[in-house]
Each structure stands twice: as structure tokens, then as C-alpha cells.
Amino acid sequence: MDIECNDSSYEYIGVVLRCWFVVGVVSSIRVRGYSGGGVNITCRYDRKYTDNAKYFCRGQWKTTCSDLIRTDMKNENKWVDSGRFSLFDDTRAALFTVTFRDLSEQDSGMYWCGADISWGKESYTEVNLKVVTGEQISAVTGYSGGNIIINNKYEMLEENSLIEICEAGSYQCFTRIKTDRAAEWTHVGRFSVHDDRSARLLRVFIRELNENNSGEYKIIVKVSEDYSFFSEFKLDVKKADCCEKSISLSAAAGGSVNISCRYPQSHSADVKFVCRRSGSDLCAEETSVKESRRWSAEGQMQLYDDREQQLLTGIISHVTQQHSAEYWCGVQSDQGHKSFITRVLIGVTDVSETSSPSSSSSSAESPLQRMCVRN
């Protein structure tokens, strides 16, 4: 018997000719992901297939691809999970979303998704996924009353990318801030985000932390209507009994200011820093120290880290009115994560009062007098 497969794809299996009737490719998309992160891929289908099973598979050719996740018939408006994959079928919009997590470079390749019909796989989307190396931050430690800043470095961001920071629930992510503006800070409540295209760096800042802020968060970059990529991190906000939350200091112009900040023992080996807040820039003019019991100087500031005492000391010499500002002492656990522990407010007076007791004590006060008592 002669068998014809017109307007279709086909393959021979033994002596059987299997026909895959194809209405046509709904779309063909290129998706970029980063190792350690994940992607959300949108697949559309004809509305007449809302009750059909949906699938996401991998393979060079659609006819021979292997299923990675699929739904049952009439599995509408609920999530399905399978290993690193999740699938949600929105039958009202005639589209479904596939979430692919924990990416690695080996995941690069050809994928397919669509609605499955009884005689083949129809109404499909061709997905060409490329996974590149990325710097992912999985764990972030902050301290009650302090701030954190997270730096995410990416190979590239699209011009019209929408950036969203959300707090993850079981299947929902509750938006805290979103922006599509580049080269400037966007602020919403205690959250700030900055997309620095020239440095290919995405900065997320969370201020005035409390222990209730602990949990799972996502940084989502929506590239187009077809896909977005994301990174996930777990925020652990601890109560730092060792450390003061805020210090106020004053000095006369031309004099010096001594800053001393305690830090938790768990950060003894980490880089320490003092930075100044300037306008919308949340951490400018930063000075850091990487070694114990050795002075590090940048500009008019010198830092000294005594790791045995868990004490960071800073000296700003020859101060002027321009040094009246908000500073922060903090620790940097890695290249992408900084915890701001103690706020330091410095006020500089125009008239020298070095002969008065109050001025003398502020500039010559021993760092030990401002230490927190360790439990």
C-alpha cells in the first residue's frame, strides 16, 4: 500500500512510515542562559489544543526529541514538575511556560515545545538554547539594621530588558522592584536596582534589613515576550549582637576622625571596607583592607583590620566640610556580595574647636571606647 506524507515531516521506523502532520512552526527563538541560573521559556499553541498534553523535549530534530517534561490531558492552570523543569499551562492565553533551572554549559542545544496531538507533535516552538558562564550568587548574609548589595555580572543585556527582583514563594514570585531603565538607580521602598550596561553589571541593593527578610529571592531579566533568564539567591538576615548599628562622630575642619566598627567573627578572613554614600550612589569612594594588622590607605582614608579582635579601624585625616556624610563599615564575602553592618554619620564643623573638651574627645577617642560588648 502506498503511503504519502504531504506537507508533513516524516521518518522511517522499521518498515513503518510515521507521518508528523505539521501546521507550521509557531516560532523559532534563541534563548541565552547563564550557568548556575535558569530560564523561563514561553511556548504558544493553537487554541483548539487547550485540552491536549503539552511537552518540552530535547533533540536535534523534533521528530526524535526526548521528553524532559510533559503534562497530562486537560492539565490546565497548575504547575507540573520534573527534575530541573517546571511547566505551567495557561489555557486562557493559549500558552505555557517552561522553567529550566540549574543550567550548565552542557545544556546548550536544540529543544522543542508544543501541544501534542494523537498523530504527532503539532503547533510547536523551536528553541535554540545557549548557556554561557555566569557569576551566580547562591547565598547572601545580611545583618539586622544593615544593608546588602549584590553584584551580578552578565555577558550582555538586551536594550529593552525588564529587570525584576522578587521574593519567591512555592510557585509565585512577589515583585519587590522592577525597572527597564539603564545607567541609573531605581528605588522602590527598601529596594534599589541599577543596570550598568557599560560594566555589564546589575546591582541590587536592599536596605534596613530585618530578620523577616530572610528567604529565597530571584533576579529576573525579561529579554522578550518569548523568554527571560534568572538567578536565585537565599538571603539569611542575622542578628549581629557584636556590632553597633549606627555611630555618630564629629570633628573640626583640618582635624581627623577615627572610625571603629566591630564585625562578626565569621567574617574575620573576609575583605573589610568603608564606603561613603553620595547622592544616589549607594557606596562611593570605597576603601578596603584585605590583610590583618596592616594599614591600607586610599586618598585621605586609612584602614586597619585587627582580625583577632574583629575590629575595623579607619582614620580620615585633614577633614573638610565635604567629609560630612553617611559612611558604612562592612564586609565583602566574595566578588558579588557585600554586607553593610554599621552606619557612621560624620559631621565636620567649620570652626576649629580643638581646645574644647568635646572636640578633643571626638577626634582622639579610643576605638575601644566605641566597641560593642561581646557576649
mmCIF file of C-alpha atoms in Angstrom:
data_model
loop_
_atom_site.group_PDB
_atom_site.id
_atom_site.type_symbol
_atom_site.label_atom_id
_atom_site.label_comp_id
_atom_site.label_asym_id
_atom_site.label_seq_id
_atom_site.Cartn_x
_atom_site.Cartn_y
_atom_site.Cartn_z
ATOM 1 C CA MET A 1 0.000 0.000 0.000
ATOM 2 C CA ASP A 2 1.328 3.405 -0.922
ATOM 3 C CA ILE A 3 1.562 5.931 1.859
ATOM 4 C CA GLU A 4 2.007 9.618 1.166
ATOM 5 C CA CYS A 5 3.005 12.263 3.639
ATOM 6 C CA ASN A 6 2.121 15.587 2.074
ATOM 7 C CA ASP A 7 3.019 18.821 3.836
ATOM 8 C CA SER A 8 4.500 16.939 6.731
ATOM 9 C CA SER A 9 7.672 15.759 8.366
ATOM 10 C CA TYR A 10 8.306 12.039 8.455
ATOM 11 C CA GLU A 11 10.712 9.254 9.421
ATOM 12 C CA TYR A 12 11.066 5.508 8.735
ATOM 13 C CA ILE A 13 10.799 3.196 11.743
ATOM 14 C CA GLY A 14 11.460 -0.345 10.503
ATOM 15 C CA VAL A 15 9.008 -0.764 7.610
ATOM 16 C CA VAL A 16 6.562 1.759 9.037
ATOM 17 C CA LEU A 17 6.433 5.264 7.692
ATOM 18 C CA ARG A 18 5.347 7.580 10.503
ATOM 19 C CA CYS A 19 3.937 10.954 9.430
ATOM 20 C CA TRP A 20 4.046 14.019 11.671
ATOM 21 C CA PHE A 21 1.440 16.390 10.327
ATOM 22 C CA VAL A 22 2.644 19.921 10.845
ATOM 23 C CA VAL A 23 0.541 23.037 10.672
ATOM 24 C CA GLY A 24 3.760 25.048 10.903
ATOM 25 C CA VAL A 25 6.304 26.314 13.362
ATOM 26 C CA VAL A 26 4.651 28.758 15.733
ATOM 27 C CA SER A 27 8.014 30.367 16.368
ATOM 28 C CA SER A 28 11.728 29.767 16.401
ATOM 29 C CA ILE A 29 13.556 31.510 19.233
ATOM 30 C CA ARG A 30 17.104 31.870 20.508
ATOM 31 C CA VAL A 31 17.473 31.745 24.269
ATOM 32 C CA ARG A 32 20.507 32.782 26.328
ATOM 33 C CA GLY A 33 21.047 31.460 29.838
ATOM 34 C CA TYR A 34 23.840 31.578 32.412
ATOM 35 C CA SER A 35 25.429 28.648 34.208
ATOM 36 C CA GLY A 36 24.001 28.186 37.679
ATOM 37 C CA GLY A 37 20.896 30.195 36.806
ATOM 38 C CA GLY A 38 17.750 29.391 34.877
ATOM 39 C CA VAL A 39 15.442 30.431 32.021
ATOM 40 C CA ASN A 40 11.694 30.833 31.545
ATOM 41 C CA ILE A 41 10.555 29.926 28.023
ATOM 42 C CA THR A 42 7.121 30.795 26.616
ATOM 43 C CA CYS A 43 5.524 28.342 24.164
ATOM 44 C CA ARG A 44 2.332 29.212 22.251
ATOM 45 C CA TYR A 45 -0.169 26.867 20.654
ATOM 46 C CA ASP A 46 -3.447 26.904 18.703
ATOM 47 C CA ARG A 47 -6.455 27.450 20.979
ATOM 48 C CA LYS A 48 -8.133 24.298 19.705
ATOM 49 C CA TYR A 49 -5.437 22.313 21.576
ATOM 50 C CA THR A 50 -6.051 23.750 25.065
ATOM 51 C CA ASP A 51 -7.113 20.276 26.323
ATOM 52 C CA ASN A 52 -4.136 18.492 24.774
ATOM 53 C CA ALA A 53 -0.986 17.474 26.618
ATOM 54 C CA LYS A 54 1.939 19.908 26.420
ATOM 55 C CA TYR A 55 5.590 18.898 26.184
ATOM 56 C CA PHE A 56 9.162 20.195 26.272
ATOM 57 C CA CYS A 57 11.799 17.949 24.710
ATOM 58 C CA ARG A 58 15.424 17.953 23.600
ATOM 59 C CA GLY A 59 16.896 16.754 20.331
ATOM 60 C CA GLN A 60 18.395 17.927 17.096
ATOM 61 C CA TRP A 61 15.132 17.093 15.303
ATOM 62 C CA LYS A 62 11.614 17.484 16.598
ATOM 63 C CA THR A 63 10.555 14.037 15.405
ATOM 64 C CA THR A 64 13.175 12.291 17.543
ATOM 65 C CA CYS A 65 13.469 14.544 20.586
ATOM 66 C CA SER A 66 13.206 13.092 24.088
ATOM 67 C CA ASP A 67 10.627 14.481 26.506
ATOM 68 C CA LEU A 68 12.008 16.346 29.510
ATOM 69 C CA ILE A 69 8.616 17.283 30.925
ATOM 70 C CA ARG A 70 5.009 16.936 29.777
ATOM 71 C CA THR A 71 1.540 17.454 31.144
ATOM 72 C CA ASP A 72 -1.413 15.094 31.176
ATOM 73 C CA MET A 73 -4.548 15.765 29.170
ATOM 74 C CA LYS A 74 -6.601 18.718 30.496
ATOM 75 C CA ASN A 75 -3.829 19.611 32.966
ATOM 76 C CA GLU A 76 -4.735 23.288 32.885
ATOM 77 C CA ASN A 77 -3.687 26.165 35.132
ATOM 78 C CA LYS A 78 -1.453 24.234 37.519
ATOM 79 C CA TRP A 79 2.244 23.554 37.766
ATOM 80 C CA VAL A 80 3.870 20.263 36.790
ATOM 81 C CA ASP A 81 7.405 19.425 37.983
ATOM 82 C CA SER A 82 10.024 17.028 36.699
ATOM 83 C CA GLY A 83 13.607 17.313 37.951
ATOM 84 C CA ARG A 84 15.045 20.657 36.888
ATOM 85 C CA PHE A 85 11.913 21.506 34.897
ATOM 86 C CA SER A 86 8.534 23.020 35.725
ATOM 87 C CA LEU A 87 5.637 23.672 33.335
ATOM 88 C CA PHE A 88 2.535 25.840 33.712
ATOM 89 C CA ASP A 89 -0.199 25.720 31.048
ATOM 90 C CA ASP A 90 -2.245 28.923 30.832
ATOM 91 C CA THR A 91 -5.146 27.668 28.706
ATOM 92 C CA ARG A 92 -6.888 31.050 28.733
ATOM 93 C CA ALA A 93 -3.923 32.654 26.956
ATOM 94 C CA ALA A 94 -3.145 29.524 24.869
ATOM 95 C CA LEU A 95 0.461 29.412 26.015
ATOM 96 C CA PHE A 96 2.573 27.584 28.556
ATOM 97 C CA THR A 97 5.739 28.468 30.429
ATOM 98 C CA VAL A 98 8.677 26.125 30.912
ATOM 99 C CA THR A 99 11.138 26.873 33.724
ATOM 100 C CA PHE A 100 14.587 25.312 33.299
ATOM 101 C CA ARG A 101 16.839 25.595 36.411
ATOM 102 C CA ASP A 102 20.462 24.896 37.415
ATOM 103 C CA LEU A 103 21.828 25.423 33.919
ATOM 104 C CA SER A 104 25.276 24.324 32.788
ATOM 105 C CA GLU A 105 27.157 24.776 29.512
ATOM 106 C CA GLN A 106 26.267 21.165 28.624
ATOM 107 C CA ASP A 107 22.602 22.192 28.416
ATOM 108 C CA SER A 108 23.259 24.211 25.259
ATOM 109 C CA GLY A 109 21.430 22.747 22.273
ATOM 110 C CA MET A 110 18.130 22.371 20.427
ATOM 111 C CA TYR A 111 14.813 21.991 22.239
ATOM 112 C CA TRP A 112 11.167 21.853 21.178
ATOM 113 C CA CYS A 113 7.890 22.598 22.922
ATOM 114 C CA GLY A 114 4.270 22.465 21.892
ATOM 115 C CA ALA A 115 0.878 20.795 22.089
ATOM 116 C CA ASP A 116 0.743 17.048 21.487
ATOM 117 C CA ILE A 117 -1.963 15.592 19.258
ATOM 118 C CA SER A 118 -2.865 11.957 18.676
ATOM 119 C CA TRP A 119 -0.961 11.550 15.409
ATOM 120 C CA GLY A 120 2.079 13.643 16.154
ATOM 121 C CA LYS A 121 3.527 16.728 17.742
ATOM 122 C CA GLU A 122 1.926 19.812 16.297
ATOM 123 C CA SER A 123 1.842 23.538 16.949
ATOM 124 C CA TYR A 124 5.397 23.667 18.239
ATOM 125 C CA THR A 125 8.201 26.115 19.021
ATOM 126 C CA GLU A 126 11.831 25.540 18.128
ATOM 127 C CA VAL A 127 14.136 26.656 20.966
ATOM 128 C CA ASN A 128 17.871 27.133 20.432
ATOM 129 C CA LEU A 129 19.411 27.425 23.908
ATOM 130 C CA LYS A 130 22.914 28.733 24.552
ATOM 131 C CA VAL A 131 24.298 28.605 28.107
ATOM 132 C CA VAL A 132 27.320 30.762 28.874
ATOM 133 C CA THR A 133 29.440 31.054 32.001
ATOM 134 C CA GLY A 134 27.978 33.406 34.581
ATOM 135 C CA GLU A 135 28.812 34.513 38.115
ATOM 136 C CA GLN A 136 25.937 33.267 40.244
ATOM 137 C CA ILE A 137 25.485 34.086 43.925
ATOM 138 C CA SER A 138 23.513 31.426 45.764
ATOM 139 C CA ALA A 139 23.818 32.571 49.398
ATOM 140 C CA VAL A 140 23.821 36.084 50.850
ATOM 141 C CA THR A 141 24.279 37.021 54.521
ATOM 142 C CA GLY A 142 22.964 40.297 55.876
ATOM 143 C CA TYR A 143 22.583 41.791 59.356
ATOM 144 C CA SER A 144 19.575 43.287 61.069
ATOM 145 C CA GLY A 145 19.591 47.069 60.688
ATOM 146 C CA GLY A 146 22.205 46.920 57.909
ATOM 147 C CA ASN A 147 22.168 46.729 54.114
ATOM 148 C CA ILE A 148 23.363 44.393 51.392
ATOM 149 C CA ILE A 149 24.474 44.902 47.816
ATOM 150 C CA ILE A 150 24.592 42.087 45.253
ATOM 151 C CA ASN A 151 26.536 42.445 42.006
ATOM 152 C CA ASN A 152 25.503 40.223 39.094
ATOM 153 C CA LYS A 153 27.826 40.263 36.095
ATOM 154 C CA TYR A 154 26.392 39.228 32.721
ATOM 155 C CA GLU A 155 27.870 38.827 29.275
ATOM 156 C CA MET A 156 25.236 41.133 27.804
ATOM 157 C CA LEU A 157 21.770 42.545 28.400
ATOM 158 C CA GLU A 158 19.310 43.479 25.667
ATOM 159 C CA GLU A 159 18.484 47.149 25.176
ATOM 160 C CA ASN A 160 14.877 46.871 26.350
ATOM 161 C CA SER A 161 15.318 44.274 29.060
ATOM 162 C CA LEU A 162 12.925 44.445 32.005
ATOM 163 C CA ILE A 163 14.632 43.680 35.321
ATOM 164 C CA GLU A 164 12.580 42.385 38.218
ATOM 165 C CA ILE A 165 13.551 41.496 41.780
ATOM 166 C CA CYS A 166 11.037 39.266 43.509
ATOM 167 C CA GLU A 167 10.655 37.209 46.669
ATOM 168 C CA ALA A 168 9.999 33.592 45.757
ATOM 169 C CA GLY A 169 7.069 31.587 47.054
ATOM 170 C CA SER A 170 6.241 27.975 46.213
ATOM 171 C CA TYR A 171 5.291 28.771 42.601
ATOM 172 C CA GLN A 172 4.791 32.547 42.687
ATOM 173 C CA CYS A 173 7.347 35.328 42.892
ATOM 174 C CA PHE A 174 6.226 38.508 44.662
ATOM 175 C CA THR A 175 7.666 41.571 42.906
ATOM 176 C CA ARG A 176 9.656 43.985 45.089
ATOM 177 C CA ILE A 177 11.039 46.226 42.346
ATOM 178 C CA LYS A 178 11.255 46.310 38.549
ATOM 179 C CA THR A 179 12.855 48.635 36.007
ATOM 180 C CA ASP A 180 13.693 48.923 32.314
ATOM 181 C CA ARG A 181 15.940 51.955 32.775
ATOM 182 C CA ALA A 182 19.677 51.637 32.263
ATOM 183 C CA ALA A 183 22.532 53.686 33.745
ATOM 184 C CA GLU A 184 20.536 54.994 36.708
ATOM 185 C CA TRP A 185 19.280 53.759 40.064
ATOM 186 C CA THR A 186 15.616 52.859 40.514
ATOM 187 C CA HIS A 187 14.272 52.907 44.079
ATOM 188 C CA VAL A 188 11.114 51.293 45.456
ATOM 189 C CA GLY A 189 10.806 51.189 49.229
ATOM 190 C CA ARG A 190 13.877 49.469 50.693
ATOM 191 C CA PHE A 191 14.916 48.008 47.323
ATOM 192 C CA SER A 192 17.108 49.611 44.659
ATOM 193 C CA VAL A 193 18.408 48.297 41.346
ATOM 194 C CA HIS A 194 20.959 49.655 38.871
ATOM 195 C CA ASP A 195 21.706 48.347 35.396
ATOM 196 C CA ASP A 196 25.238 49.421 34.458
ATOM 197 C CA ARG A 197 25.451 48.487 30.764
ATOM 198 C CA SER A 198 28.999 49.782 30.317
ATOM 199 C CA ALA A 199 30.291 47.491 33.095
ATOM 200 C CA ARG A 200 27.771 44.732 32.228
ATOM 201 C CA LEU A 201 26.857 44.730 35.885
ATOM 202 C CA LEU A 202 23.482 44.510 37.560
ATOM 203 C CA ARG A 203 23.422 45.831 41.147
ATOM 204 C CA VAL A 204 20.703 45.049 43.672
ATOM 205 C CA PHE A 205 20.615 46.956 46.961
ATOM 206 C CA ILE A 206 18.404 46.112 49.978
ATOM 207 C CA ARG A 207 18.492 48.456 52.964
ATOM 208 C CA GLU A 208 17.276 48.407 56.578
ATOM 209 C CA LEU A 209 17.247 44.644 56.804
ATOM 210 C CA ASN A 210 15.332 42.722 59.437
ATOM 211 C CA GLU A 211 15.177 39.029 60.190
ATOM 212 C CA ASN A 212 11.790 38.707 58.456
ATOM 213 C CA ASN A 213 13.545 39.485 55.149
ATOM 214 C CA SER A 214 15.257 36.079 55.173
ATOM 215 C CA GLY A 215 14.136 33.857 52.310
ATOM 216 C CA GLU A 216 14.516 32.989 48.621
ATOM 217 C CA TYR A 217 14.822 35.751 46.006
ATOM 218 C CA LYS A 218 15.046 35.895 42.221
ATOM 219 C CA ILE A 219 16.655 38.390 39.872
ATOM 220 C CA ILE A 220 14.734 38.054 36.594
ATOM 221 C CA VAL A 221 15.762 39.680 33.300
ATOM 222 C CA LYS A 222 12.919 39.617 30.769
ATOM 223 C CA VAL A 223 14.557 39.775 27.359
ATOM 224 C CA SER A 224 11.395 39.434 25.231
ATOM 225 C CA GLU A 225 7.887 38.003 25.264
ATOM 226 C CA ASP A 226 9.483 34.636 24.446
ATOM 227 C CA TYR A 227 11.900 34.194 27.325
ATOM 228 C CA SER A 228 13.637 35.536 30.422
ATOM 229 C CA PHE A 229 16.686 34.372 32.358
ATOM 230 C CA PHE A 230 17.093 34.484 36.109
ATOM 231 C CA SER A 231 19.374 33.873 39.067
ATOM 232 C CA GLU A 232 18.312 32.820 42.551
ATOM 233 C CA PHE A 233 19.813 33.517 45.946
ATOM 234 C CA LYS A 234 18.943 32.750 49.543
ATOM 235 C CA LEU A 235 19.107 35.703 51.913
ATOM 236 C CA ASP A 236 19.893 34.993 55.558
ATOM 237 C CA VAL A 237 19.454 38.036 57.801
ATOM 238 C CA LYS A 238 21.142 37.551 61.172
ATOM 239 C CA LYS A 239 21.070 39.482 64.409
ATOM 240 C CA ALA A 240 24.569 40.890 64.973
ATOM 241 C CA ASP A 241 24.830 41.235 68.761
ATOM 242 C CA CYS A 242 28.502 42.084 68.459
ATOM 243 C CA CYS A 243 28.083 45.222 66.413
ATOM 244 C CA GLU A 244 26.666 48.716 66.670
ATOM 245 C CA LYS A 245 24.047 49.648 64.096
ATOM 246 C CA SER A 246 24.896 53.347 63.987
ATOM 247 C CA ILE A 247 27.687 55.675 65.166
ATOM 248 C CA SER A 248 27.765 59.487 65.128
ATOM 249 C CA LEU A 249 31.097 61.320 65.055
ATOM 250 C CA SER A 250 32.143 64.963 64.786
ATOM 251 C CA ALA A 251 35.388 66.773 64.104
ATOM 252 C CA ALA A 252 36.752 70.221 63.349
ATOM 253 C CA ALA A 253 37.848 71.113 59.850
ATOM 254 C CA GLY A 254 41.519 70.287 59.395
ATOM 255 C CA GLY A 255 41.469 67.622 62.060
ATOM 256 C CA SER A 256 40.936 63.885 61.820
ATOM 257 C CA VAL A 257 38.172 61.385 62.508
ATOM 258 C CA ASN A 258 38.672 57.912 63.959
ATOM 259 C CA ILE A 259 36.148 55.253 62.917
ATOM 260 C CA SER A 260 35.944 51.860 64.594
ATOM 261 C CA CYS A 261 33.476 49.110 63.721
ATOM 262 C CA ARG A 262 33.046 45.623 65.089
ATOM 263 C CA TYR A 263 32.190 42.739 62.764
ATOM 264 C CA PRO A 264 31.089 39.112 63.379
ATOM 265 C CA GLN A 265 33.856 36.586 63.918
ATOM 266 C CA SER A 266 32.600 34.540 60.949
ATOM 267 C CA HIS A 267 33.878 37.332 58.655
ATOM 268 C CA SER A 268 37.388 37.533 60.099
ATOM 269 C CA ALA A 269 39.051 36.322 56.894
ATOM 270 C CA ASP A 270 36.878 38.438 54.558
ATOM 271 C CA VAL A 271 37.723 41.765 52.947
ATOM 272 C CA LYS A 272 36.590 44.774 55.040
ATOM 273 C CA PHE A 273 35.587 48.161 53.660
ATOM 274 C CA VAL A 274 34.354 51.622 54.491
ATOM 275 C CA CYS A 275 32.388 53.458 51.844
ATOM 276 C CA ARG A 276 30.633 56.795 51.608
ATOM 277 C CA ARG A 277 27.121 57.365 50.382
ATOM 278 C CA SER A 278 26.955 60.195 47.855
ATOM 279 C CA GLY A 279 23.608 61.226 46.389
ATOM 280 C CA SER A 280 22.010 58.310 44.562
ATOM 281 C CA ASP A 281 25.285 56.357 44.608
ATOM 282 C CA LEU A 282 24.832 53.935 47.477
ATOM 283 C CA CYS A 283 28.508 53.146 48.016
ATOM 284 C CA ALA A 284 31.039 55.569 46.550
ATOM 285 C CA GLU A 285 34.663 56.341 47.417
ATOM 286 C CA GLU A 286 35.248 52.925 48.909
ATOM 287 C CA THR A 287 38.406 51.988 50.818
ATOM 288 C CA SER A 288 39.093 48.324 51.589
ATOM 289 C CA VAL A 289 41.622 46.267 53.513
ATOM 290 C CA LYS A 290 42.462 42.645 52.701
ATOM 291 C CA GLU A 291 45.104 41.775 55.292
ATOM 292 C CA SER A 292 45.144 41.638 59.076
ATOM 293 C CA ARG A 293 47.129 44.156 61.120
ATOM 294 C CA ARG A 294 48.400 46.079 58.135
ATOM 295 C CA TRP A 295 47.333 49.610 57.220
ATOM 296 C CA SER A 296 45.677 50.163 53.860
ATOM 297 C CA ALA A 297 45.434 53.736 52.565
ATOM 298 C CA GLU A 298 43.422 55.265 49.743
ATOM 299 C CA GLY A 299 43.211 59.038 49.462
ATOM 300 C CA GLN A 300 42.613 60.586 52.892
ATOM 301 C CA MET A 301 41.362 57.371 54.494
ATOM 302 C CA GLN A 302 43.436 54.641 56.142
ATOM 303 C CA LEU A 303 42.062 51.284 57.321
ATOM 304 C CA TYR A 304 43.386 48.729 59.783
ATOM 305 C CA ASP A 305 41.837 45.289 60.357
ATOM 306 C CA ASP A 306 42.533 43.514 63.636
ATOM 307 C CA ARG A 307 41.120 40.057 62.944
ATOM 308 C CA GLU A 308 41.853 38.741 66.421
ATOM 309 C CA GLN A 309 39.677 41.466 67.941
ATOM 310 C CA GLN A 310 37.196 41.537 64.994
ATOM 311 C CA LEU A 311 37.704 45.293 64.824
ATOM 312 C CA LEU A 312 37.978 47.521 61.748
ATOM 313 C CA THR A 313 39.596 50.913 62.375
ATOM 314 C CA GLY A 314 39.594 53.826 59.944
ATOM 315 C CA ILE A 315 41.192 57.264 60.051
ATOM 316 C CA ILE A 316 40.209 60.189 57.838
ATOM 317 C CA SER A 317 42.787 62.970 58.066
ATOM 318 C CA HIS A 318 42.586 66.682 57.186
ATOM 319 C CA VAL A 319 38.803 66.632 57.055
ATOM 320 C CA THR A 320 36.726 69.358 55.410
ATOM 321 C CA GLN A 321 33.016 70.085 55.141
ATOM 322 C CA GLN A 322 32.918 67.667 52.185
ATOM 323 C CA HIS A 323 33.575 64.800 54.617
ATOM 324 C CA SER A 324 30.256 65.443 56.381
ATOM 325 C CA ALA A 325 28.320 62.445 55.087
ATOM 326 C CA GLU A 326 26.949 58.970 55.716
ATOM 327 C CA TYR A 327 29.532 56.171 55.709
ATOM 328 C CA TRP A 328 29.194 52.406 56.143
ATOM 329 C CA CYS A 329 31.511 49.754 57.552
ATOM 330 C CA GLY A 330 31.063 46.331 56.018
ATOM 331 C CA VAL A 331 32.428 43.013 54.818
ATOM 332 C CA GLN A 332 32.746 41.505 51.369
ATOM 333 C CA SER A 333 32.371 37.724 51.348
ATOM 334 C CA ASP A 334 33.035 37.358 47.627
ATOM 335 C CA GLN A 335 33.168 39.428 44.453
ATOM 336 C CA GLY A 336 29.411 39.755 44.214
ATOM 337 C CA HIS A 337 28.140 40.197 47.759
ATOM 338 C CA LYS A 338 28.702 42.963 50.309
ATOM 339 C CA SER A 339 27.111 43.322 53.746
ATOM 340 C CA PHE A 340 26.873 46.799 55.268
ATOM 341 C CA ILE A 341 26.899 46.385 59.048
ATOM 342 C CA THR A 342 27.421 49.742 60.791
ATOM 343 C CA ARG A 343 26.336 53.201 59.654
ATOM 344 C CA VAL A 344 28.718 56.024 60.541
ATOM 345 C CA LEU A 345 27.451 59.626 60.427
ATOM 346 C CA ILE A 346 30.257 62.186 60.318
ATOM 347 C CA GLY A 347 29.778 65.903 60.882
ATOM 348 C CA VAL A 348 32.569 68.416 60.292
ATOM 349 C CA THR A 349 32.411 71.902 61.824
ATOM 350 C CA ASP A 350 33.864 74.953 60.099
ATOM 351 C CA VAL A 351 35.467 76.480 63.178
ATOM 352 C CA SER A 352 38.285 74.573 64.840
ATOM 353 C CA GLU A 353 37.435 73.690 68.420
ATOM 354 C CA THR A 354 40.455 71.555 69.186
ATOM 355 C CA SER A 355 40.863 73.263 72.542
ATOM 356 C CA SER A 356 37.371 72.332 73.737
ATOM 357 C CA PRO A 357 36.869 69.048 75.619
ATOM 358 C CA SER A 358 34.065 67.829 73.332
ATOM 359 C CA SER A 359 36.042 68.328 70.135
ATOM 360 C CA SER A 360 39.180 66.821 71.608
ATOM 361 C CA SER A 361 37.344 63.690 72.689
ATOM 362 C CA SER A 362 35.726 63.125 69.280
ATOM 363 C CA SER A 363 38.979 63.185 67.364
ATOM 364 C CA ALA A 364 41.127 61.431 69.945
ATOM 365 C CA GLU A 365 38.610 58.967 71.305
ATOM 366 C CA SER A 366 39.983 55.445 71.515
ATOM 367 C CA PRO A 367 38.342 52.896 69.198
ATOM 368 C CA LEU A 368 37.930 50.663 72.253
ATOM 369 C CA GLN A 369 35.502 53.203 73.748
ATOM 370 C CA ARG A 370 33.086 52.579 70.857
ATOM 371 C CA MET A 371 33.352 48.810 70.749
ATOM 372 C CA CYS A 372 30.343 46.622 71.266
ATOM 373 C CA VAL A 373 30.497 44.281 74.228
ATOM 374 C CA ARG A 374 30.875 40.718 73.020
ATOM 375 C CA ASN A 375 28.582 38.132 74.599
#
